[in-house]
Coordinates of C-alpha atoms in Angstrom, one line a residue:
M25 CA 130.2 82.7 8.0
T26 CA 129.0 85.5 10.2
T27 CA 131.2 87.3 12.8
V28 CA 129.2 86.0 15.7
S29 CA 129.5 82.4 14.7
I30 CA 133.3 82.4 14.9
L31 CA 133.3 83.8 18.5
P32 CA 134.3 81.5 21.3
E33 CA 131.5 80.0 23.4
E34 CA 132.6 81.9 26.5
V35 CA 132.3 85.2 24.7
V36 CA 128.9 84.4 23.3
A37 CA 127.8 83.3 26.8
H38 CA 129.1 86.6 28.2
I39 CA 127.0 88.5 25.7
L40 CA 123.9 86.4 26.4
G41 CA 124.4 87.2 30.1
F42 CA 123.2 90.8 29.5
L43 CA 119.8 89.5 28.3
G44 CA 116.9 88.5 30.5
L45 CA 115.8 84.9 30.8
P46 CA 113.0 85.1 28.1
D47 CA 115.4 86.8 25.6
R48 CA 118.1 84.3 26.4
K49 CA 115.6 81.5 25.7
S50 CA 114.7 83.0 22.3
A51 CA 118.4 83.4 21.4
S52 CA 119.1 79.8 22.1
L53 CA 116.9 78.8 19.2
V54 CA 119.0 80.7 16.6
C55 CA 121.7 78.0 16.1
R56 CA 123.4 75.2 17.8
N57 CA 126.4 77.3 18.9
W58 CA 124.1 79.8 20.6
L59 CA 122.2 76.9 22.3
Q60 CA 125.5 75.6 23.7
A61 CA 126.4 79.1 24.9
A62 CA 123.0 79.5 26.5
R63 CA 123.7 76.3 28.5
H64 CA 126.9 77.7 29.9
P65 CA 127.1 77.0 33.7
A66 CA 127.5 80.8 34.4
L67 CA 124.1 81.4 32.8
M68 CA 122.2 78.5 34.5
R69 CA 122.3 80.1 38.0
D70 CA 119.0 81.8 37.6
V71 CA 117.3 79.0 35.6
V72 CA 114.7 76.8 37.4
V73 CA 114.0 73.7 35.5
D74 CA 110.4 72.7 36.0
A75 CA 110.2 69.0 35.3
G76 CA 106.8 68.5 37.0
S77 CA 105.1 69.1 33.6
C78 CA 107.0 66.2 32.2
L79 CA 105.2 63.7 34.4
S80 CA 102.3 63.3 31.9
G81 CA 102.3 60.8 29.1
A82 CA 105.1 58.3 28.8
A83 CA 107.0 59.6 31.8
A84 CA 104.0 59.0 34.1
A85 CA 103.3 55.6 32.6
S86 CA 106.6 54.3 33.7
S87 CA 107.5 54.0 37.4
S88 CA 111.3 54.3 36.7
G89 CA 113.6 56.3 34.5
S90 CA 114.8 59.9 34.6
I91 CA 112.3 62.6 33.6
L92 CA 115.2 65.0 32.9
P93 CA 117.2 64.7 29.7
P94 CA 120.7 63.5 30.2
E95 CA 122.3 66.5 28.6
W96 CA 120.6 68.8 31.2
K97 CA 121.8 67.0 34.3
P98 CA 125.3 68.5 34.5
L99 CA 123.9 72.0 34.0
V100 CA 120.8 72.2 36.3
R101 CA 121.2 74.2 39.5
S102 CA 117.6 74.5 40.5
L103 CA 115.2 71.7 39.9
A104 CA 111.4 71.7 40.5
L105 CA 109.6 68.3 40.4
G106 CA 106.5 69.4 42.2
S107 CA 103.1 70.5 40.9
H108 CA 102.6 74.2 40.1
T109 CA 99.2 73.9 38.4
S110 CA 95.6 73.7 39.6
S111 CA 95.6 70.0 38.9
S112 CA 97.4 67.7 41.4
K113 CA 97.6 64.6 39.1
S114 CA 101.2 65.2 38.2
S115 CA 102.2 65.2 41.9
F116 CA 101.1 61.6 42.6
A117 CA 102.7 60.4 39.3
L118 CA 106.3 60.8 40.6
S119 CA 107.7 57.7 42.1
W120 CA 110.8 57.3 44.3
R121 CA 112.6 55.5 41.5
Q122 CA 112.0 58.3 39.1
L123 CA 113.2 60.7 41.8
A124 CA 116.4 58.7 42.3
D125 CA 117.1 58.3 38.5
T126 CA 116.4 62.0 38.0
L127 CA 118.7 63.2 40.7
D128 CA 121.5 60.8 39.6
G129 CA 124.0 62.9 37.7
C130 CA 122.9 66.4 38.8
H131 CA 126.1 67.2 40.6
R132 CA 125.6 71.0 40.2
L133 CA 122.2 71.1 42.0
V134 CA 121.7 73.8 44.6
S135 CA 117.9 73.8 45.1
V136 CA 115.4 70.9 44.9
D137 CA 111.6 71.5 45.0
L138 CA 109.3 68.6 45.7
S139 CA 106.2 70.6 46.6
G140 CA 103.0 68.6 46.4
C141 CA 104.7 65.2 45.6
D142 CA 102.6 63.3 48.1
G143 CA 103.1 60.1 46.1
L144 CA 106.7 59.9 47.4
C145 CA 105.4 59.6 50.9
L146 CA 103.1 56.7 50.1
A147 CA 106.1 54.4 49.1
R148 CA 107.0 52.0 51.8
D149 CA 110.5 51.5 50.5
L150 CA 111.3 55.2 50.0
L151 CA 115.0 55.4 49.3
S152 CA 115.6 52.3 51.5
D153 CA 118.5 51.0 49.4
Q154 CA 121.6 52.0 51.4
S155 CA 124.0 51.9 48.5
Q156 CA 121.8 54.0 46.3
R157 CA 121.4 56.6 49.1
R158 CA 125.1 56.7 49.5
H159 CA 125.6 57.2 45.8
L160 CA 123.1 60.0 45.6
R161 CA 124.5 61.7 48.8
D162 CA 127.9 61.9 47.2
Q163 CA 126.5 63.7 44.1
L164 CA 124.1 66.1 45.9
V165 CA 126.6 67.6 48.3
G166 CA 125.9 71.1 46.8
V167 CA 122.2 71.1 47.6
R168 CA 121.4 73.8 50.2
H169 CA 117.7 74.4 49.6
L170 CA 115.0 71.7 49.9
S171 CA 111.2 72.3 49.6
L172 CA 108.8 69.7 50.9
A173 CA 105.8 72.1 50.9
G174 CA 102.4 70.5 50.6
L175 CA 103.5 67.0 51.5
T176 CA 100.5 66.3 53.8
R177 CA 101.5 62.6 54.2
L178 CA 105.0 63.3 55.1
T179 CA 106.1 61.5 58.3
A180 CA 109.1 61.8 60.6
T181 CA 110.7 58.8 59.0
G182 CA 110.2 60.2 55.5
L183 CA 111.7 63.5 56.5
K184 CA 114.8 61.8 57.8
R185 CA 115.3 59.9 54.6
F186 CA 114.9 63.0 52.5
V187 CA 117.3 65.0 54.6
D188 CA 119.9 62.2 54.6
L189 CA 120.4 62.8 50.9
F190 CA 121.6 66.4 51.4
T191 CA 124.5 66.7 53.8
N192 CA 124.9 70.4 53.4
L193 CA 121.3 71.4 53.7
K194 CA 120.7 75.0 55.0
S195 CA 117.1 75.8 54.0
L196 CA 114.1 73.6 54.6
N197 CA 110.5 74.4 53.5
L198 CA 107.7 72.5 55.3
R199 CA 104.8 74.8 54.4
C200 CA 101.4 73.2 54.7
C201 CA 102.7 69.9 56.1
S202 CA 100.7 68.1 58.8
L203 CA 102.9 69.0 61.7
V204 CA 102.2 67.5 65.2
C205 CA 103.6 69.6 68.0
S206 CA 102.2 67.6 70.9
S207 CA 104.8 67.0 73.7
S208 CA 103.4 63.5 74.3
V209 CA 104.8 62.4 70.9
A210 CA 108.6 61.9 71.3
I211 CA 111.2 61.3 68.7
G212 CA 112.0 57.6 68.0
S213 CA 108.5 56.4 69.0
M214 CA 106.2 54.4 66.8
A215 CA 104.5 57.6 65.7
D216 CA 107.4 58.5 63.5
A217 CA 106.1 56.2 60.8
S218 CA 102.7 57.8 60.7
V219 CA 103.0 61.5 61.5
L220 CA 105.5 64.4 61.2
T221 CA 106.4 65.4 64.7
F222 CA 108.0 68.7 65.7
A223 CA 110.7 66.7 67.6
A224 CA 111.8 65.3 64.2
V225 CA 112.0 68.8 62.8
L226 CA 114.1 69.8 65.8
D227 CA 116.5 66.9 65.2
V228 CA 116.9 67.9 61.5
V229 CA 117.6 71.6 62.5
R230 CA 120.1 70.5 65.0
R231 CA 122.0 68.0 62.8
C232 CA 122.0 70.0 59.6
G233 CA 122.4 73.5 61.0
I234 CA 119.4 74.9 59.2
E235 CA 119.5 78.6 58.7
E236 CA 116.2 79.2 56.9
L237 CA 113.0 77.5 58.0
D238 CA 109.5 77.8 56.7
L239 CA 106.7 76.4 58.9
S240 CA 103.8 78.5 57.4
C241 CA 100.3 77.1 57.4
T242 CA 101.1 74.5 60.1
D243 CA 99.9 74.0 63.6
V244 CA 103.2 75.1 65.2
T245 CA 102.6 76.4 68.7
D246 CA 104.4 78.9 71.1
S247 CA 105.8 76.0 73.2
A248 CA 107.3 74.5 70.0
L249 CA 109.1 77.7 69.1
E250 CA 110.4 77.9 72.7
Q251 CA 111.9 74.5 72.2
L252 CA 113.4 75.7 68.9
A253 CA 115.0 78.6 70.7
K254 CA 116.8 76.2 73.1
V255 CA 118.6 74.4 70.3
D256 CA 122.3 74.7 70.7
S257 CA 124.3 76.5 68.0
L258 CA 121.1 77.6 66.3
H259 CA 121.7 80.5 63.9
L260 CA 118.5 81.2 61.9
R261 CA 118.8 83.8 59.2
G262 CA 115.1 83.6 58.2
I263 CA 111.9 82.0 59.5
A264 CA 108.4 82.1 57.9
L265 CA 105.4 81.5 60.1
D266 CA 102.6 82.7 57.8
S267 CA 99.0 81.8 58.8
C268 CA 99.9 79.8 61.9
R269 CA 96.6 80.0 63.7
L270 CA 97.9 78.7 67.1
L271 CA 100.6 81.3 67.6
E272 CA 100.1 84.0 70.2
G273 CA 103.5 85.6 70.4
R274 CA 105.2 84.3 73.5
G275 CA 107.3 81.7 71.8
L276 CA 108.1 84.0 68.9
A277 CA 109.5 86.6 71.2
R278 CA 111.9 84.1 72.8
L279 CA 112.9 82.7 69.4
V280 CA 113.7 86.1 68.0
A281 CA 115.5 87.2 71.2
S282 CA 117.7 84.1 71.1
Q283 CA 118.6 84.8 67.4
R284 CA 119.7 88.4 67.9
G285 CA 122.6 89.0 65.6
S286 CA 121.7 86.3 63.0
L287 CA 118.0 86.7 62.2
R288 CA 117.5 88.8 59.0
R289 CA 114.1 87.7 57.6
L290 CA 110.8 87.4 59.6
S291 CA 107.6 86.5 57.8
L292 CA 104.3 86.5 59.8
A293 CA 101.6 87.1 57.2
K294 CA 97.9 86.7 58.2
N295 CA 98.6 86.0 61.9
R296 CA 95.7 88.1 63.2
H297 CA 95.9 86.6 66.7
L298 CA 99.6 87.4 67.2
Q299 CA 100.1 89.8 70.0
T300 CA 102.8 92.5 70.6
V301 CA 104.7 90.5 73.2
G302 CA 107.4 89.9 70.7
P303 CA 109.8 90.6 69.3
Q304 CA 110.9 93.4 71.5
P305 CA 112.2 96.6 69.8
A306 CA 115.7 96.0 71.2
T307 CA 116.0 92.7 69.2
A308 CA 114.5 94.0 65.9
D309 CA 117.3 96.3 64.8
Q310 CA 119.0 93.5 62.8
L311 CA 116.0 92.6 60.6
T312 CA 116.3 93.3 56.9
E313 CA 113.0 91.9 55.9
L314 CA 109.8 92.2 57.9
L315 CA 106.7 90.8 56.4
A316 CA 103.6 91.1 58.6
P317 CA 100.5 91.9 56.5
G318 CA 97.4 91.5 58.5
C319 CA 99.1 91.5 61.8
S320 CA 97.5 94.6 63.2
N321 CA 97.9 93.4 66.8
F322 CA 101.6 92.7 66.4
I323 CA 103.1 95.7 64.5
S324 CA 103.6 98.5 67.0
D325 CA 105.1 101.9 66.6
R326 CA 108.2 101.1 68.7
L327 CA 108.9 97.9 66.7
L328 CA 108.5 99.7 63.4
I329 CA 110.8 102.6 64.4
A330 CA 113.4 100.3 65.9
S331 CA 113.7 98.1 62.8
S332 CA 113.5 100.8 60.1
S333 CA 117.2 101.6 59.8
S334 CA 118.2 98.2 58.6
L335 CA 115.1 97.2 56.6
T336 CA 115.2 96.5 52.9
V337 CA 111.7 94.9 52.6
L338 CA 108.7 96.1 54.7
D339 CA 105.2 94.8 54.4
I340 CA 102.6 96.2 56.9
S341 CA 99.5 95.9 54.8
D342 CA 96.2 95.8 56.8
C343 CA 98.0 97.1 59.9
G344 CA 95.6 99.8 61.0
R345 CA 97.2 100.5 64.4
V346 CA 100.4 102.0 63.1
S347 CA 100.3 105.8 63.6
E348 CA 101.2 108.3 60.9
G349 CA 104.0 109.8 63.0
A350 CA 105.7 106.4 63.6
L351 CA 105.5 105.5 59.9
T352 CA 106.9 108.9 58.9
T353 CA 109.8 108.4 61.3
A354 CA 110.4 104.9 60.0
L355 CA 110.4 105.9 56.3
T356 CA 112.7 108.8 57.0
A357 CA 115.3 106.5 58.6
A358 CA 114.9 103.8 55.9
R359 CA 118.0 104.4 53.9
Q360 CA 118.1 100.9 52.4
L361 CA 114.4 100.2 51.8
R362 CA 113.8 98.7 48.4
S363 CA 110.2 97.3 48.8
L364 CA 107.3 98.9 50.7
A365 CA 103.8 97.5 51.0
V366 CA 101.3 99.7 52.9
A367 CA 98.1 98.6 51.3
R368 CA 95.0 99.5 53.4
C369 CA 97.2 101.3 55.9
S370 CA 95.7 104.6 57.0
A371 CA 99.0 105.9 58.3
F372 CA 100.4 106.2 54.7
T373 CA 99.4 109.7 53.7
D374 CA 100.6 112.6 51.6
A375 CA 102.1 114.2 54.8
A376 CA 104.1 111.0 55.5
V377 CA 105.4 110.9 51.9
T378 CA 106.2 114.6 51.9
E379 CA 108.1 114.4 55.2
S380 CA 110.1 111.3 54.2
L381 CA 111.1 112.5 50.7
T382 CA 111.8 116.1 51.5
S383 CA 113.7 115.6 54.7
S384 CA 117.4 116.5 55.1
D385 CA 118.4 112.9 54.9
E386 CA 119.1 112.4 51.2
G387 CA 119.1 108.6 51.5
S388 CA 115.5 108.1 52.7
L389 CA 113.4 106.1 50.2
R390 CA 115.8 106.9 47.3
M391 CA 116.4 103.2 46.7
L392 CA 112.8 102.2 46.7
E393 CA 111.9 99.8 43.8
H394 CA 108.5 98.4 44.8
L395 CA 105.6 100.4 46.3
D396 CA 102.1 99.1 47.1
A397 CA 99.8 101.9 48.3
S398 CA 96.5 100.3 47.4
S399 CA 93.4 101.5 49.2
C400 CA 95.3 104.2 51.2
A401 CA 92.7 106.9 51.7
G402 CA 95.2 109.5 52.7
F403 CA 97.3 109.1 49.6
T404 CA 96.3 111.5 46.8
D405 CA 97.7 113.3 43.8
V406 CA 100.1 115.3 46.0
G407 CA 101.9 112.2 47.3
L408 CA 101.9 110.6 43.8
R409 CA 103.6 113.6 42.3
L410 CA 106.4 113.5 44.9
I411 CA 106.8 109.7 44.4
C412 CA 107.1 110.1 40.6
G413 CA 109.5 113.1 40.9
H414 CA 111.9 111.6 43.5
L415 CA 111.8 107.9 42.6
G416 CA 111.7 108.1 38.8
Q417 CA 115.1 106.4 38.4
S418 CA 114.5 103.5 40.8
L419 CA 110.8 102.6 41.0
R420 CA 110.0 99.3 39.1
S421 CA 106.6 98.4 40.6
L422 CA 103.7 100.7 41.5
R423 CA 100.3 99.6 42.8
L424 CA 97.6 102.3 43.2
A425 CA 94.5 100.1 43.2
W426 CA 91.3 101.5 44.8
L427 CA 92.7 105.0 45.3
R428 CA 89.9 107.6 45.0
G429 CA 92.4 110.5 45.6
V430 CA 94.3 109.8 42.4
T431 CA 92.9 111.6 39.4
D432 CA 94.0 112.4 35.8
W433 CA 95.5 115.6 37.1
G434 CA 97.8 113.7 39.4
L435 CA 98.9 111.2 36.8
L436 CA 99.7 113.9 34.2
C437 CA 101.0 116.4 36.8
L438 CA 98.5 119.2 35.9
P439 CA 97.1 121.7 38.4
Q440 CA 93.5 121.2 39.4
P441 CA 91.1 124.1 38.5
K442 CA 90.5 126.8 41.1
S443 CA 87.1 127.7 39.8
K444 CA 83.7 126.8 41.2
D445 CA 83.8 123.7 38.9
A446 CA 86.7 122.1 40.9
E447 CA 84.4 119.8 42.7
Q448 CA 82.8 118.7 39.5
C449 CA 86.3 118.3 38.0
S450 CA 87.4 116.0 40.8
T451 CA 84.4 113.8 40.1
S452 CA 84.8 113.6 36.4
S453 CA 87.4 115.4 34.2
T454 CA 85.2 114.8 31.1
S455 CA 82.1 116.3 32.6
W456 CA 84.1 119.4 33.8
L457 CA 85.5 120.0 30.3
L458 CA 82.1 119.7 28.7
S459 CA 80.5 122.1 31.2
K460 CA 82.8 124.9 30.3
S461 CA 81.1 125.6 27.0
G462 CA 77.6 126.5 26.0
R463 CA 78.2 125.9 22.3
R464 CA 80.2 122.6 22.6
G465 CA 80.4 121.9 18.9
E466 CA 82.5 125.1 18.2
Q467 CA 84.7 125.5 21.3
F468 CA 85.4 121.7 21.7
P469 CA 86.0 120.1 18.2
H470 CA 86.2 116.7 19.9
Y471 CA 82.6 116.9 20.9
K472 CA 80.3 115.6 18.2
R473 CA 76.6 114.9 18.1
A474 CA 75.4 111.6 16.8
V475 CA 72.4 112.6 14.7
D476 CA 71.0 109.1 14.3
V477 CA 71.1 108.2 18.0
G478 CA 70.3 111.7 19.3
E479 CA 72.9 111.4 22.2
P480 CA 76.2 113.3 22.4
K481 CA 79.4 111.4 21.7
Y482 CA 82.6 112.6 23.4
N483 CA 86.1 111.9 22.3
P484 CA 88.6 113.1 25.0
P485 CA 91.1 115.8 24.0
S486 CA 94.9 115.2 23.9
Y487 CA 97.3 116.2 26.6
N488 CA 98.4 119.5 24.9
E489 CA 94.8 120.5 24.1
L490 CA 93.9 119.7 27.7
K491 CA 96.6 122.1 29.0
S492 CA 95.4 124.9 26.7
L493 CA 91.8 124.4 27.9
L494 CA 92.9 124.5 31.5
S495 CA 95.0 127.7 31.2
R496 CA 91.7 129.6 30.7
S497 CA 90.2 128.6 34.1
V498 CA 93.1 127.7 36.4
D499 CA 94.4 130.1 38.9
N500 CA 97.9 131.1 37.6
S501 CA 99.3 131.3 41.1
E502 CA 99.5 127.5 41.2
A503 CA 101.5 126.3 38.2
A504 CA 102.1 122.7 37.2
I505 CA 105.0 121.0 38.9
G506 CA 106.4 119.7 35.6
P507 CA 106.6 116.6 33.5
N508 CA 109.3 115.1 35.7
Y509 CA 106.7 114.7 38.5
S510 CA 104.1 112.8 36.5
L511 CA 103.6 109.1 36.1
L512 CA 105.2 109.3 32.6
S513 CA 108.6 109.9 34.3
L514 CA 108.7 106.3 35.6
R515 CA 110.5 105.0 32.6
R516 CA 111.8 101.8 34.3
L517 CA 108.4 100.7 35.5
R518 CA 107.6 97.0 35.1
L519 CA 104.4 96.7 37.1
L520 CA 101.6 99.2 37.1
D521 CA 98.3 98.7 38.9
L522 CA 95.5 101.2 38.5
S523 CA 92.6 98.9 39.2
N524 CA 89.3 100.5 40.3
C525 CA 90.7 104.1 40.3
S526 CA 87.4 105.7 39.6
K527 CA 88.8 109.2 38.8
V528 CA 91.3 108.0 36.2
T529 CA 89.4 108.5 32.9
G530 CA 90.1 108.3 29.2
I531 CA 92.1 111.6 29.4
G532 CA 94.7 110.0 31.6
L533 CA 94.7 106.7 29.8
D534 CA 95.4 108.4 26.5
E535 CA 98.6 109.8 27.9
I536 CA 99.6 106.6 29.7
F537 CA 99.2 104.6 26.4
P538 CA 100.1 107.1 23.7
S539 CA 100.3 106.2 20.0
S540 CA 104.0 107.2 19.9
Q541 CA 106.9 107.1 22.4
F542 CA 105.4 104.6 24.8
P543 CA 106.6 105.8 28.3
F544 CA 107.0 102.3 29.8
P545 CA 109.0 100.1 27.3
D546 CA 109.9 97.5 30.0
L547 CA 106.3 97.0 31.3
E548 CA 105.6 93.4 32.1
E549 CA 102.4 93.5 34.2
L550 CA 99.4 95.8 34.0
H551 CA 96.2 95.9 36.0
L552 CA 93.3 98.0 34.9
Q553 CA 90.4 96.1 36.5
G554 CA 87.2 98.0 36.9
N555 CA 88.2 100.9 34.6
R556 CA 85.4 101.4 32.1
H557 CA 87.3 103.9 30.0
V558 CA 89.8 101.4 28.5
Q559 CA 89.3 101.2 24.8
D560 CA 90.7 99.1 21.9
S561 CA 92.9 102.1 20.9
H562 CA 94.7 101.8 24.3
L563 CA 95.4 98.1 23.7
F564 CA 96.8 98.9 20.2
N565 CA 99.3 101.3 21.6
L566 CA 100.1 99.0 24.5
A567 CA 100.8 96.1 22.2
S568 CA 103.2 98.2 20.1
G569 CA 105.0 99.8 23.0
A570 CA 105.3 97.0 25.5
P571 CA 106.2 93.7 23.7
S572 CA 107.5 92.2 26.9
L573 CA 104.1 92.2 28.5
R574 CA 103.5 89.0 30.5
Q575 CA 100.3 89.8 32.5
L576 CA 97.3 91.9 31.5
H577 CA 94.1 92.1 33.6
L578 CA 91.2 94.1 32.2
S579 CA 88.2 92.7 34.1
G580 CA 85.2 95.0 33.7
S581 CA 86.5 96.9 30.7
V582 CA 83.4 97.1 28.6
G583 CA 85.1 99.1 25.8
V584 CA 87.5 96.2 24.9
S585 CA 86.5 94.1 21.9
D586 CA 88.0 91.3 19.8
K587 CA 90.1 93.8 17.9
G588 CA 92.0 94.9 21.0
L589 CA 92.4 91.2 22.0
V590 CA 93.8 90.3 18.7
A591 CA 96.4 93.1 18.9
I592 CA 97.6 92.1 22.3
V593 CA 97.9 88.4 21.5
S594 CA 99.5 88.9 18.2
R595 CA 102.2 91.3 19.4
C596 CA 102.9 90.4 23.0
H597 CA 104.4 86.9 22.5
R598 CA 105.4 86.5 26.2
L599 CA 101.9 87.0 27.5
R600 CA 101.2 84.3 30.2
S601 CA 98.2 85.6 32.1
L602 CA 95.1 87.4 30.6
G603 CA 92.1 88.5 32.6
L604 CA 89.0 89.5 30.7
A605 CA 86.1 88.9 33.1
N606 CA 83.0 91.0 32.5
C607 CA 84.3 92.2 29.1
D608 CA 81.1 92.1 27.1
G609 CA 83.0 93.0 23.9
I610 CA 84.8 89.7 23.8
T611 CA 83.1 87.0 21.6
D612 CA 83.8 83.4 20.5
A613 CA 85.4 84.8 17.4
G614 CA 88.1 86.5 19.4
L615 CA 88.9 83.3 21.4
Q616 CA 90.2 81.8 18.2
H617 CA 93.3 84.0 18.5
L618 CA 94.2 82.9 22.1
A619 CA 96.1 79.7 21.0
A620 CA 99.4 81.2 22.0
D621 CA 102.2 78.9 23.3
S622 CA 103.1 81.3 26.1
L623 CA 99.5 81.8 27.5
H624 CA 98.9 79.8 30.7
Y625 CA 96.0 81.5 32.4
V626 CA 92.8 83.0 31.0
D627 CA 89.8 84.5 32.9
L628 CA 86.7 84.8 30.8
S629 CA 84.1 84.7 33.6
F630 CA 80.8 86.6 33.1
C631 CA 81.6 87.4 29.4
S632 CA 78.0 87.5 28.1
R633 CA 79.0 87.0 24.5
V634 CA 81.2 83.9 25.1
S635 CA 79.5 80.6 24.9
Q636 CA 80.4 77.3 26.6
A637 CA 81.1 75.9 23.1
G638 CA 83.7 78.6 22.5
L639 CA 85.4 77.7 25.8
D640 CA 85.5 74.0 25.0
Q641 CA 87.0 74.7 21.6
L642 CA 89.6 77.0 23.1
A643 CA 90.6 74.2 25.6
R644 CA 91.1 71.8 22.8
R645 CA 93.0 74.2 20.6
A646 CA 95.3 75.6 23.3
P647 CA 96.4 72.6 25.5
R648 CA 99.1 74.7 27.2
I649 CA 96.5 76.9 29.0
A650 CA 96.8 75.3 32.4
E651 CA 93.9 77.3 34.0
M652 CA 90.9 78.8 32.4
R653 CA 88.0 80.3 34.3
G654 CA 84.8 79.7 32.5
L655 CA 81.4 81.4 31.8
W656 CA 79.2 82.8 34.6
T657 CA 80.3 80.5 37.4
G658 CA 84.0 81.0 37.2
T659 CA 84.6 77.2 37.2
E660 CA 88.3 76.2 36.8
L661 CA 88.8 74.1 33.7
T662 CA 91.9 72.3 32.6
G663 CA 93.0 72.5 29.0
N664 CA 94.5 69.0 29.0

């Protein structure tokens, strides 16, 4: 008997609590004692049980019966019964009797997700049994979050019956529901049985004391938000109004002004018609999360500066009207900022980064964990060096897609040449190195001539060789900043996006993916779309150094072949998403190795050496692949 097997269940559960969810799942398969410890209530708080996939087969054939095993019911805290795949068949298979039988006994539930379950709205006797509703209500007193997103057939009567089951409900998600905000439709009218009125939503908010409300992708209007602002004892902590095409800003201004002191999260993504009439800067100082990508007419300099001191999450992607000075002031004052998205924002420049990171305030941006600087034309190697040097201990996610100002020199923290060849170097590091010698075969041992082909073949030098070559032609007055200011210093990085960075060549990739001492051991998501310098050797090193990889996107990497694909699939056992579009080195033979249990998404569009027969065979051999993009047309196929 081993030492671990005699430990009490509480001790084993405490040890498993230091592991991530994937590692905890693997540990639960070791023995029965570890399985019981992994199901400890303290470890089930971050587990979301997705029972929507269980609606196929025998469960879907029967209109009654629980789709959740009985031993799981006392443990589950978050339950998802909706559809999370491209196919909506499972959504309509769930009946109201299955819902009632599944919820019966789940007395620890905190969150219930019924997204896309439109079949529940078609039942005439939806939870009409009073005794059954009373029994479920007594067991579901702990549920605080309910998601009805995507229920396009949801009516006011159906909403009331759903909400009546959860007496302590505080969060309601009605995203993509068919909401009617006309003032001519009143609550209690005959329309309640056919449409979802905003008056019914107001009644639910008033009775339950809703604190978080999601009305994204609905036809909510400014007048409707004005009515919401007039609700007595309303204390909203978060509201999401993404892609609400009828909003102009007047109603939003009054709603935010009425919730000053309580509102913490405001999401307004893709509301291009929203104007700057609200919220006023005086009412924005309490916001901790401001998500307004694409709202160029809404985000003003005054609003950004006023809300910066309390913000922890800021997303102003595609907001072109923000000035560089206002963004610099906001970033300097952002002591608690953890997530920053400024994609396609011209105000995010090297000067803004330098001012915010080197200011006297030691707390500015030092807690930043996620940064999205994609397509920021003013962000170059200079800003990248400062980001890596000052945020090396905190940064977890870094997106640098479509940055022409980021080169190999910035990634490796080497000084650019001061000679006349500097312009040539900034265009291509490889061509600059080759142009430094007249007799390439002697001075550059990596340069070899292929006799049979008659064309030169270049193997890029290593990092140390590159530094020795640079020392002959770089002005010594500008020395390298040091290894602590390079991308390699971000040891805790979990997401890296270098898609379509045209000046990142094989020299930089060789150091990012070395054969030994992989710099990013916790890497889970990697994007290298459009980089033609990715080779199989990079994938070999990636597979060895990042076994926790979950998403890999290599679209347009012509140097990737079946060998690299086999290395990734065979070693990265948690890989869920794999993008290989326009990878001409992938063939039908390589697809035979994609039958991994963890793989759910594969993109093989425009792979010239992959046939339709190979895709069909992959769909039959790997039924767990929920979405597979096929040849040439990118058609979505289902592997069921």
